[in-house]
Coordinates of N, CA and C and ligand atoms in Angstrom, one line a residue:
M1 N 0.8 -1.2 0.0 CA 0.0 0.0 0.0 C 0.9 1.3 0.0
I2 N 1.8 1.3 1.0 CA 2.7 2.4 1.0 C 4.2 1.9 1.2
K3 N 5.0 2.4 0.4 CA 6.4 2.0 0.4 C 7.3 3.2 0.4
I4 N 7.9 3.5 1.5 CA 8.8 4.7 1.6 C 10.2 4.1 1.8
H5 N 11.1 4.5 0.9 CA 12.4 3.9 0.9 C 13.5 5.1 1.0
N6 N 14.2 5.1 2.1 CA 15.3 6.0 2.3 C 14.9 7.5 2.0
A7 N 13.7 7.9 2.5 CA 13.2 9.2 2.2 C 14.1 10.3 3.0
C8 N 14.5 11.3 2.2 CA 15.3 12.4 2.8 C 14.6 13.7 2.3
K9 N 14.5 14.6 3.3 CA 14.0 15.9 3.0 C 14.8 16.9 3.8
R10 N 15.3 17.9 3.1 CA 16.2 18.9 3.8 C 15.6 20.3 3.6
Y11 N 15.6 21.1 4.7 CA 15.3 22.5 4.6 C 16.5 23.3 5.0
S12 N 16.9 24.2 4.1 CA 18.2 24.9 4.3 C 19.3 24.1 4.9
G13 N 19.6 23.0 4.3 CA 20.7 22.1 4.6 C 20.5 21.2 5.8
V14 N 19.3 21.4 6.5 CA 19.1 20.6 7.7 C 18.2 19.4 7.3
N15 N 18.6 18.2 7.7 CA 17.9 17.0 7.4 C 16.6 16.9 8.3
V16 N 15.5 17.1 7.7 CA 14.2 17.0 8.4 C 13.7 15.6 8.3
L17 N 13.9 14.9 7.2 CA 13.6 13.5 7.1 C 15.0 12.9 6.7
D18 N 15.4 11.9 7.5 CA 16.8 11.4 7.3 C 16.7 9.9 7.1
N19 N 16.7 9.5 5.8 CA 16.6 8.0 5.5 C 15.5 7.3 6.2
V20 N 14.3 7.8 6.0 CA 13.1 7.2 6.6 C 12.6 6.1 5.6
S21 N 12.5 4.9 6.1 CA 11.9 3.8 5.3 C 10.7 3.2 6.1
I22 N 9.6 3.2 5.5 CA 8.3 2.6 6.1 C 7.6 1.8 5.1
Q23 N 7.1 0.6 5.4 CA 6.2 -0.1 4.6 C 4.9 -0.3 5.3
V24 N 3.8 0.0 4.6 CA 2.5 -0.4 5.1 C 1.9 -1.3 4.1
K25 N 1.5 -2.5 4.6 CA 1.0 -3.5 3.6 C -0.5 -3.6 3.6
K26 N -1.1 -3.3 4.8 CA -2.6 -3.4 4.8 C -3.1 -2.3 5.7
S27 N -4.5 -2.2 5.6 CA -5.1 -1.1 6.4 C -4.9 -1.4 7.9
G28 N -5.2 -0.4 8.6 CA -4.9 -0.3 10.0 C -4.5 1.1 10.4
I29 N -4.2 1.3 11.6 CA -3.8 2.7 12.0 C -2.4 2.8 12.5
L30 N -1.7 3.6 11.7 CA -0.2 3.8 12.0 C -0.1 5.1 12.7
G31 N 0.5 5.1 13.9 CA 0.7 6.4 14.6 C 2.1 6.9 14.4
L32 N 2.2 8.1 14.1 CA 3.5 8.8 13.9 C 3.8 9.7 15.1
A33 N 4.7 9.2 16.0 CA 4.9 10.0 17.2 C 6.3 10.7 17.1
G34 N 6.5 11.6 18.0 CA 7.8 12.3 18.0 C 7.5 13.7 18.5
P35 N 8.6 14.3 19.1 CA 8.5 15.7 19.6 C 8.3 16.6 18.5
S36 N 7.9 17.8 18.9 CA 7.7 18.9 17.9 C 9.0 19.1 17.1
G37 N 8.9 19.2 15.8 CA 10.1 19.4 15.0 C 10.7 18.1 14.5
S38 N 10.1 17.0 14.8 CA 10.8 15.7 14.5 C 10.5 15.2 13.0
G39 N 9.6 15.9 12.3 CA 9.4 15.6 10.9 C 8.1 15.0 10.6
K40 N 7.2 14.9 11.6 CA 5.9 14.2 11.3 C 5.1 14.8 10.3
S41 N 4.9 16.1 10.4 CA 4.1 16.8 9.4 C 4.7 16.8 8.0
T42 N 6.0 16.9 8.0 CA 6.7 16.9 6.7 C 6.5 15.5 6.0
L43 N 6.6 14.5 6.8 CA 6.3 13.1 6.2 C 4.9 13.0 5.6
L44 N 4.0 13.5 6.4 CA 2.6 13.5 5.9 C 2.4 14.3 4.6
R45 N 3.1 15.5 4.6 CA 2.9 16.3 3.5 C 3.6 15.7 2.3
C46 N 4.7 15.0 2.4 CA 5.3 14.3 1.3 C 4.4 13.2 0.8
L47 N 3.7 12.5 1.7 CA 2.8 11.4 1.3 C 1.6 12.0 0.5
Q48 N 1.2 13.2 0.9 CA 0.1 13.9 0.2 C 0.5 14.6 -1.0
K49 N 1.8 14.5 -1.3 CA 2.4 15.2 -2.5 C 2.3 16.7 -2.4
L50 N 2.3 17.2 -1.2 CA 2.3 18.7 -1.0 C 3.8 19.1 -1.0
E51 N 4.7 18.1 -0.8 CA 6.1 18.4 -0.8 C 6.8 17.3 -1.5
T52 N 7.9 17.5 -2.1 CA 8.7 16.5 -2.7 C 9.9 16.1 -1.9
L53 N 10.3 14.8 -2.1 CA 11.5 14.4 -1.4 C 12.7 14.9 -2.1
D54 N 13.8 15.1 -1.3 CA 15.1 15.4 -2.0 C 15.8 14.1 -2.4
D55 N 15.5 13.1 -1.7 CA 16.2 11.8 -2.0 C 15.3 10.7 -1.6
G56 N 15.5 9.5 -2.2 CA 14.7 8.3 -1.8 C 13.5 8.2 -2.6
S57 N 12.6 7.3 -2.2 CA 11.4 7.1 -3.0 C 10.2 6.9 -2.2
L58 N 9.1 7.1 -2.7 CA 7.8 7.1 -2.0 C 6.7 6.6 -3.0
E59 N 6.2 5.4 -2.6 CA 5.1 4.8 -3.4 C 3.9 4.8 -2.6
C60 N 2.8 5.2 -3.2 CA 1.6 5.2 -2.4 C 0.4 4.7 -3.3
N61 N 0.0 3.5 -3.1 CA -1.1 2.9 -3.9 C -2.4 3.2 -3.3
G62 N -3.1 4.1 -3.9 CA -4.4 4.5 -3.4 C -4.6 6.0 -3.2
K63 N -5.8 6.3 -3.1 CA -6.1 7.8 -2.9 C -5.9 8.2 -1.5
T64 N -5.3 9.4 -1.3 CA -5.1 9.8 0.1 C -6.0 11.0 0.4
G65 N -6.4 11.1 1.6 CA -7.2 12.2 2.1 C -6.3 12.8 3.2
F66 N -6.5 14.1 3.4 CA -5.6 14.8 4.4 C -6.4 15.6 5.4
M67 N -6.2 15.4 6.6 CA -6.9 16.2 7.6 C -5.8 17.1 8.3
F68 N -6.0 18.4 8.1 CA -5.0 19.3 8.5 C -5.0 19.6 10.0
Q69 N -3.9 20.0 10.5 CA -3.8 20.4 11.9 C -4.7 21.6 12.1
D70 N -5.3 21.8 13.2 CA -6.1 22.9 13.6 C -7.3 23.1 12.6
F71 N -7.7 22.0 12.0 CA -8.9 21.9 11.2 C -8.8 22.7 9.8
Q72 N -8.3 23.9 9.9 CA -8.2 24.7 8.6 C -9.5 24.8 7.9
L73 N -10.5 25.1 8.6 CA -11.8 25.3 7.9 C -11.8 26.7 7.4
F74 N -12.5 26.9 6.3 CA -12.7 28.3 5.7 C -13.7 29.0 6.6
P75 N -13.3 30.2 7.2 CA -14.2 30.8 8.2 C -15.5 31.4 7.6
H76 N -15.4 31.7 6.3 CA -16.5 32.4 5.7 C -17.5 31.4 5.0
M77 N -17.3 30.1 5.2 CA -18.2 29.1 4.7 C -18.8 28.3 5.8
T78 N -20.1 27.9 5.5 CA -20.8 27.0 6.5 C -20.1 25.7 6.5
A79 N -20.5 24.8 7.4 CA -19.9 23.5 7.5 C -20.1 22.8 6.2
L80 N -21.4 22.8 5.7 CA -21.6 22.1 4.4 C -20.8 22.7 3.2
E81 N -20.7 24.0 3.2 CA -19.9 24.6 2.1 C -18.4 24.3 2.2
N82 N -17.9 24.2 3.4 CA -16.6 23.7 3.6 C -16.3 22.3 3.0
I83 N -17.3 21.5 3.2 CA -17.1 20.1 2.8 C -17.2 19.9 1.3
V84 N -18.1 20.7 0.6 CA -18.3 20.5 -0.8 C -17.3 21.4 -1.7
Y85 N -16.7 22.3 -1.0 CA -15.9 23.3 -1.7 C -14.9 22.6 -2.7
A86 N -14.0 21.7 -2.2 CA -13.0 21.1 -3.0 C -13.5 20.2 -4.1
P87 N -14.4 19.3 -3.8 CA -15.0 18.5 -4.9 C -15.7 19.3 -5.9
N88 N -16.4 20.4 -5.5 CA -17.1 21.2 -6.5 C -16.2 21.9 -7.5
L89 N -14.9 22.1 -7.1 CA -14.0 22.8 -8.0 C -13.8 22.0 -9.2
S90 N -13.7 20.7 -9.1 CA -13.6 19.8 -10.3 C -14.9 19.4 -10.9
D91 N -15.9 19.3 -10.0 CA -17.2 18.9 -10.5 C -18.1 20.1 -10.8
R92 N -18.1 20.4 -12.1 CA -18.8 21.6 -12.5 C -20.3 21.5 -12.8
S93 N -20.7 20.3 -13.1 CA -22.1 20.1 -13.5 C -23.0 20.2 -12.3
A94 N -24.2 20.7 -12.5 CA -25.2 20.9 -11.4 C -25.5 19.5 -10.8
K95 N -25.5 18.5 -11.7 CA -25.9 17.1 -11.2 C -24.8 16.6 -10.2
R96 N -23.6 16.8 -10.6 CA -22.5 16.3 -9.8 C -22.4 17.1 -8.5
R97 N -22.7 18.4 -8.6 CA -22.6 19.2 -7.4 C -23.7 18.8 -6.4
R98 N -24.9 18.5 -7.0 CA -26.0 18.1 -6.1 C -25.6 16.8 -5.4
N99 N -25.0 15.9 -6.1 CA -24.5 14.6 -5.6 C -23.5 14.9 -4.5
N100 N -22.6 15.8 -4.7 CA -21.6 16.1 -3.6 C -22.3 16.6 -2.4
E101 N -23.3 17.4 -2.6 CA -24.0 18.0 -1.4 C -24.8 16.8 -0.7
K102 N -25.3 15.9 -1.5 CA -26.0 14.8 -0.8 C -25.1 14.0 0.0
R103 N -23.9 13.7 -0.5 CA -22.9 12.9 0.2 C -22.4 13.7 1.4
A104 N -22.3 15.0 1.3 CA -21.8 15.8 2.4 C -22.9 15.7 3.6
R105 N -24.1 15.8 3.2 CA -25.2 15.8 4.2 C -25.2 14.4 4.9
E106 N -25.0 13.4 4.1 CA -25.0 12.0 4.7 C -23.8 11.9 5.7
M107 N -22.7 12.4 5.3 CA -21.5 12.3 6.1 C -21.7 13.1 7.4
L108 N -22.3 14.3 7.3 CA -22.5 15.1 8.6 C -23.5 14.3 9.5
K109 N -24.5 13.7 8.8 CA -25.4 12.9 9.6 C -24.7 11.8 10.3
N110 N -23.9 11.0 9.6 CA -23.2 9.9 10.2 C -22.3 10.4 11.3
L111 N -21.8 11.6 11.2 CA -20.9 12.1 12.2 C -21.6 12.8 13.4
G112 N -23.0 12.8 13.3 CA -23.8 13.3 14.3 C -23.8 14.8 14.4
I113 N -23.5 15.5 13.3 CA -23.6 17.0 13.4 C -24.4 17.5 12.2
E114 N -25.4 16.8 11.9 CA -26.3 17.2 10.8 C -26.9 18.6 11.1
S115 N -27.2 18.8 12.4 CA -27.9 20.1 12.8 C -27.0 21.3 12.6
K116 N -25.7 21.0 12.4 CA -24.7 22.2 12.3 C -24.4 22.5 10.9
M117 N -25.0 21.9 10.0 CA -24.7 22.0 8.5 C -24.6 23.5 8.0
Y118 N -25.5 24.3 8.5 CA -25.5 25.7 8.0 C -24.8 26.7 9.0
E119 N -24.1 26.1 10.0 CA -23.4 27.0 10.9 C -22.0 27.3 10.3
Y120 N -21.4 28.5 10.8 CA -20.1 28.8 10.4 C -19.1 28.3 11.4
P121 N -17.9 28.0 11.1 CA -16.9 27.5 12.0 C -16.8 28.2 13.4
E122 N -17.0 29.5 13.4 CA -16.8 30.2 14.6 C -17.9 29.9 15.7
S123 N -19.0 29.3 15.2 CA -20.0 29.0 16.2 C -20.0 27.4 16.5
L124 N -19.0 26.8 16.0 CA -18.8 25.3 16.3 C -17.8 25.1 17.4
S125 N -18.0 24.1 18.2 CA -17.0 23.7 19.2 C -15.8 23.0 18.5
G126 N -14.7 22.8 19.3 CA -13.6 22.2 18.7 C -13.9 20.8 18.2
G127 N -14.7 20.0 18.9 CA -15.0 18.7 18.5 C -15.9 18.7 17.2
Q128 N -16.8 19.7 17.2 CA -17.6 19.8 16.0 C -16.8 20.2 14.7
K129 N -15.9 21.1 15.0 CA -15.0 21.5 13.8 C -14.2 20.3 13.4
Q130 N -13.7 19.5 14.3 CA -12.9 18.3 13.9 C -13.8 17.4 13.1
R131 N -15.0 17.2 13.4 CA -15.9 16.4 12.6 C -16.1 16.9 11.2
V132 N -16.3 18.2 11.1 CA -16.4 18.8 9.8 C -15.1 18.6 9.0
A133 N -14.0 18.8 9.6 CA -12.7 18.6 8.9 C -12.6 17.1 8.5
L134 N -13.1 16.2 9.3 CA -13.0 14.8 9.0 C -13.9 14.5 7.8
A135 N -15.1 15.0 7.9 CA -16.1 14.8 6.7 C -15.4 15.3 5.4
R136 N -14.8 16.5 5.5 CA -14.2 17.1 4.3 C -13.1 16.2 3.8
S137 N -12.3 15.6 4.7 CA -11.2 14.8 4.1 C -11.7 13.4 3.6
L138 N -12.9 13.0 4.0 CA -13.5 11.8 3.6 C -14.2 11.9 2.2
M139 N -14.4 13.1 1.8 CA -15.2 13.3 0.5 C -14.5 12.7 -0.7
V140 N -13.2 12.6 -0.6 CA -12.5 12.0 -1.8 C -12.5 10.5 -1.7
N141 N -13.2 9.9 -0.8 CA -13.2 8.4 -0.6 C -11.8 7.9 -0.5
P142 N -11.1 8.4 0.5 CA -9.6 7.9 0.5 C -9.4 6.5 0.9
D143 N -8.4 5.9 0.3 CA -7.9 4.6 0.8 C -7.1 4.8 2.0
I144 N -6.4 5.9 2.0 CA -5.5 6.2 3.1 C -5.8 7.6 3.6
L145 N -6.1 7.7 4.9 CA -6.4 9.0 5.5 C -5.2 9.5 6.3
L146 N -4.7 10.7 6.0 CA -3.5 11.2 6.7 C -4.0 12.3 7.7
C147 N -3.8 12.1 9.0 CA -4.3 13.1 9.9 C -3.1 13.8 10.7
D148 N -3.1 15.1 10.6 CA -2.0 15.8 11.3 C -2.5 16.4 12.6
E149 N -2.0 15.8 13.7 CA -2.4 16.3 15.1 C -3.9 16.5 15.2
P150 N -4.7 15.4 15.1 CA -6.1 15.6 15.1 C -6.7 16.0 16.4
T151 N -5.9 15.9 17.5 CA -6.5 16.2 18.8 C -5.9 17.5 19.4
S152 N -5.1 18.3 18.5 CA -4.5 19.5 19.1 C -5.6 20.5 19.5
G153 N -5.5 21.0 20.6 CA -6.5 22.0 21.1 C -7.8 21.4 21.6
L154 N -7.9 20.1 21.7 CA -9.2 19.5 22.1 C -9.0 19.1 23.6
D155 N -10.1 19.2 24.4 CA -10.0 18.7 25.7 C -10.0 17.2 25.8
V156 N -9.9 16.6 27.0 CA -9.7 15.2 27.1 C -11.0 14.4 26.7
A157 N -12.2 14.9 27.0 CA -13.4 14.2 26.6 C -13.5 14.2 25.1
T158 N -13.3 15.4 24.5 CA -13.4 15.5 23.0 C -12.3 14.6 22.3
T159 N -11.2 14.5 23.0 CA -10.1 13.6 22.4 C -10.6 12.2 22.4
M160 N -11.3 11.8 23.4 CA -11.8 10.4 23.5 C -12.8 10.2 22.4
D161 N -13.6 11.2 22.1 CA -14.5 11.1 21.0 C -13.8 11.0 19.7
V162 N -12.7 11.7 19.5 CA -12.0 11.6 18.3 C -11.4 10.2 18.1
V163 N -10.9 9.6 19.2 CA -10.4 8.2 19.2 C -11.5 7.3 18.6
S164 N -12.7 7.4 19.2 CA -13.7 6.4 18.7 C -14.2 6.8 17.2
L165 N -14.2 8.0 16.9 CA -14.6 8.5 15.6 C -13.6 8.0 14.6
L166 N -12.3 8.2 14.8 CA -11.3 7.7 13.9 C -11.2 6.2 13.8
K167 N -11.4 5.6 14.9 CA -11.4 4.1 14.9 C -12.5 3.6 14.0
S168 N -13.7 4.2 14.1 CA -14.8 3.8 13.3 C -14.5 4.0 11.8
V169 N -13.8 5.1 11.5 CA -13.4 5.2 10.1 C -12.4 4.1 9.7
G170 N -11.5 3.8 10.6 CA -10.6 2.7 10.3 C -11.3 1.4 10.1
E171 N -12.4 1.2 10.8 CA -13.1 -0.1 10.7 C -13.8 -0.2 9.3
T172 N -14.0 0.9 8.6 CA -14.6 0.8 7.3 C -13.5 0.4 6.2
G173 N -12.3 0.2 6.7 CA -11.2 -0.3 5.8 C -10.3 0.8 5.3
V174 N -10.5 2.0 5.7 CA -9.6 3.1 5.4 C -8.3 2.9 6.2
A175 N -7.2 2.9 5.6 CA -5.9 2.9 6.3 C -5.6 4.3 6.8
M176 N -5.0 4.4 8.0 CA -4.7 5.8 8.5 C -3.3 5.9 9.0
I177 N -2.8 7.1 8.7 CA -1.5 7.5 9.4 C -1.8 8.8 10.2
I178 N -1.6 8.7 11.4 CA -2.0 9.8 12.3 C -0.7 10.3 13.0
A179 N -0.4 11.6 12.8 CA 0.7 12.2 13.4 C 0.3 12.9 14.7
S180 N 0.9 12.7 15.8 CA 0.6 13.3 17.0 C 1.7 13.3 18.0
H181 N 1.9 14.4 18.8 CA 2.9 14.4 19.8 C 2.4 13.7 21.1
D182 N 1.0 13.4 21.1 CA 0.4 12.9 22.3 C 0.4 11.4 22.3
L183 N 1.4 10.8 23.1 CA 1.6 9.4 23.1 C 0.4 8.6 23.7
D184 N -0.3 9.2 24.7 CA -1.5 8.5 25.2 C -2.5 8.3 24.2
F185 N -2.8 9.4 23.4 CA -3.8 9.3 22.3 C -3.4 8.3 21.3
L186 N -2.1 8.4 20.9 CA -1.6 7.5 19.8 C -1.7 6.0 20.2
T187 N -1.4 5.8 21.5 CA -1.4 4.4 22.0 C -2.8 3.8 22.0
K188 N -3.8 4.7 22.3 CA -5.2 4.3 22.3 C -5.7 3.9 20.9
I189 N -5.1 4.6 19.9 CA -5.7 4.5 18.6 C -5.0 3.6 17.6
S190 N -3.6 3.5 17.8 CA -2.8 2.9 16.7 C -2.6 1.4 16.9
D191 N -2.4 0.7 15.8 CA -2.0 -0.7 15.8 C -0.5 -0.8 15.8
R192 N 0.1 0.3 15.3 CA 1.5 0.3 15.1 C 2.0 1.8 15.4
I193 N 3.1 1.9 16.0 CA 3.6 3.3 16.3 C 5.0 3.4 15.8
I194 N 5.3 4.5 15.1 CA 6.6 4.8 14.7 C 7.0 6.1 15.4
L195 N 8.2 6.1 16.0 CA 8.6 7.3 16.7 C 9.8 7.9 15.9
L196 N 9.6 9.2 15.6 CA 10.6 9.9 14.9 C 11.3 10.9 15.8
R197 N 12.6 11.0 15.6 CA 13.4 12.0 16.3 C 14.4 12.6 15.4
E198 N 14.3 13.9 15.2 CA 15.2 14.6 14.3 C 15.2 13.9 12.9
G199 N 14.0 13.6 12.5 CA 13.9 13.0 11.1 C 14.3 11.6 10.9
K200 N 14.6 10.9 12.0 CA 15.0 9.5 11.9 C 14.0 8.6 12.7
I201 N 13.8 7.4 12.2 CA 12.9 6.5 12.9 C 13.7 5.9 14.0
V202 N 13.3 6.0 15.2 CA 14.0 5.5 16.4 C 13.3 4.3 17.0
V203 N 12.0 4.2 16.8 CA 11.2 3.0 17.2 C 10.1 2.7 16.2
D204 N 9.9 1.4 16.0 CA 8.8 1.0 15.2 C 8.2 -0.2 15.8
I205 N 7.0 -0.1 16.5 CA 6.5 -1.2 17.3 C 5.0 -1.5 17.0
K206 N 4.6 -2.7 17.2 CA 3.2 -3.1 17.2 C 2.7 -2.8 18.6
T207 N 1.6 -2.0 18.7 CA 1.1 -1.5 20.0 C 0.8 -2.7 20.9
E208 N 0.1 -3.7 20.3 CA -0.4 -4.9 21.1 C 0.7 -5.7 21.7
E209 N 1.9 -5.6 21.2 CA 3.0 -6.4 21.7 C 3.7 -5.8 22.9
H210 N 3.2 -4.6 23.3 CA 3.8 -4.0 24.5 C 2.7 -3.8 25.6
K211 N 3.1 -4.2 26.8 CA 2.1 -4.0 27.9 C 1.8 -2.6 28.2
N212 N 2.9 -1.8 28.1 CA 2.6 -0.3 28.3 C 3.4 0.4 27.3
P213 N 2.8 0.6 26.1 CA 3.6 1.3 25.0 C 4.0 2.7 25.4
V214 N 3.2 3.4 26.2 CA 3.6 4.8 26.5 C 4.9 4.8 27.3
I215 N 5.0 3.9 28.3 CA 6.3 3.9 29.1 C 7.4 3.5 28.1
Y216 N 7.2 2.5 27.3 CA 8.3 2.1 26.4 C 8.7 3.2 25.5
L217 N 7.7 3.9 24.9 CA 8.1 5.0 23.9 C 8.7 6.2 24.6
K218 N 8.3 6.4 25.8 CA 8.9 7.6 26.6 C 10.4 7.5 26.8
K219 N 10.9 6.3 26.8 CA 12.3 6.1 27.0 C 13.1 6.8 25.8
Y220 N 12.4 6.7 24.6 CA 13.0 7.3 23.4 C 12.6 8.7 23.1
Y221 N 11.8 9.2 23.9 CA 11.1 10.4 23.6 C 11.7 11.6 24.4
V222 N 12.6 12.3 23.7 CA 13.2 13.4 24.3 C 12.6 14.7 23.8
D223 N 11.9 15.4 24.6 CA 11.2 16.6 24.2 C 11.9 17.8 24.8
D224 N 12.7 18.5 24.0 CA 13.4 19.6 24.7 C 13.0 21.0 24.1
Ligands
ADP1 N1 8.5 24.7 4.7 C1 9.5 24.7 5.6 N2 10.6 25.4 5.5 C2 11.7 25.4 6.3 N3 11.7 24.5 7.4 C3 10.6 23.7 7.6 C4 9.5 23.7 6.7 N4 8.6 22.8 7.2 C5 9.1 22.3 8.3 N5 10.4 22.8 8.5 C6 11.3 22.4 9.6 O1 11.4 21.0 9.6 C7 11.4 20.5 10.9 C8 10.3 19.4 11.0 O2 9.1 20.1 11.0 P1 7.7 19.3 11.0 O3 7.7 18.2 10.0 O4 6.6 20.3 11.0 O5 7.8 18.6 12.4 P2 6.6 18.0 13.4 O6 5.4 17.9 12.6 O7 7.2 16.7 13.9 O8 6.5 19.0 14.5 C9 11.3 21.6 11.8 O9 12.6 22.0 12.3 C10 10.7 22.7 11.0 O10 11.1 24.0 11.5
MG2 MG1 3.5 18.8 12.9

């Protein structure tokens, strides 16, 4: 599904990704851990082709969806408009646009925020904005969903909601790569966790094989 081989990315001479190799063979949830600046977002952006590698190769079989950090909703658009905006750019016919809107409504219903369809982001809670952002990223019917810090700025209860929400997306067969600096959250949600430090992979574990993955990962986790 995903084959990253010796990926390198440099910004002004500094290695932000340093010989990163990752293979993902089947769906499941892969957590990308690491302190701030370790290269998590850069790796996701390369997978989404928002950035190019300086060296190495990256193969990704399947459509990717991207959920941006801090939601990145357009403030001047309603929840519904935010969701149909991108697909409508390429779908010009009235019929296709009606279909996009139908799917967006269904998605909002499934995510339990149908009643917020015509609300603007400023009047939504963090958890509701997160659901709109998730709906938007699912509009492309991704095979692989890339999520960058999906719980940043959310309180503990809402974070737990995001755990079950993303797990339910995973159960529909969508593979996920979730970047987060929050080890507790990642451990709850991931089947596998890769820990990056200064652009290098320092740990790659299956979560179920560790009695306490958080304690194990913390040994490698230097946040300075
Ligand atoms: N567009 C960019 N230009 C220059 N440096 C960047 C750019 N994007 C990221 N970096 C740098 O690359 C490093 C890794 O960043 P990032 O991938 O955002 O890390 P993380 O998501 O783990 O916090 C940081 O030192 C950051 O400052
Ligand atoms: Mg980041």
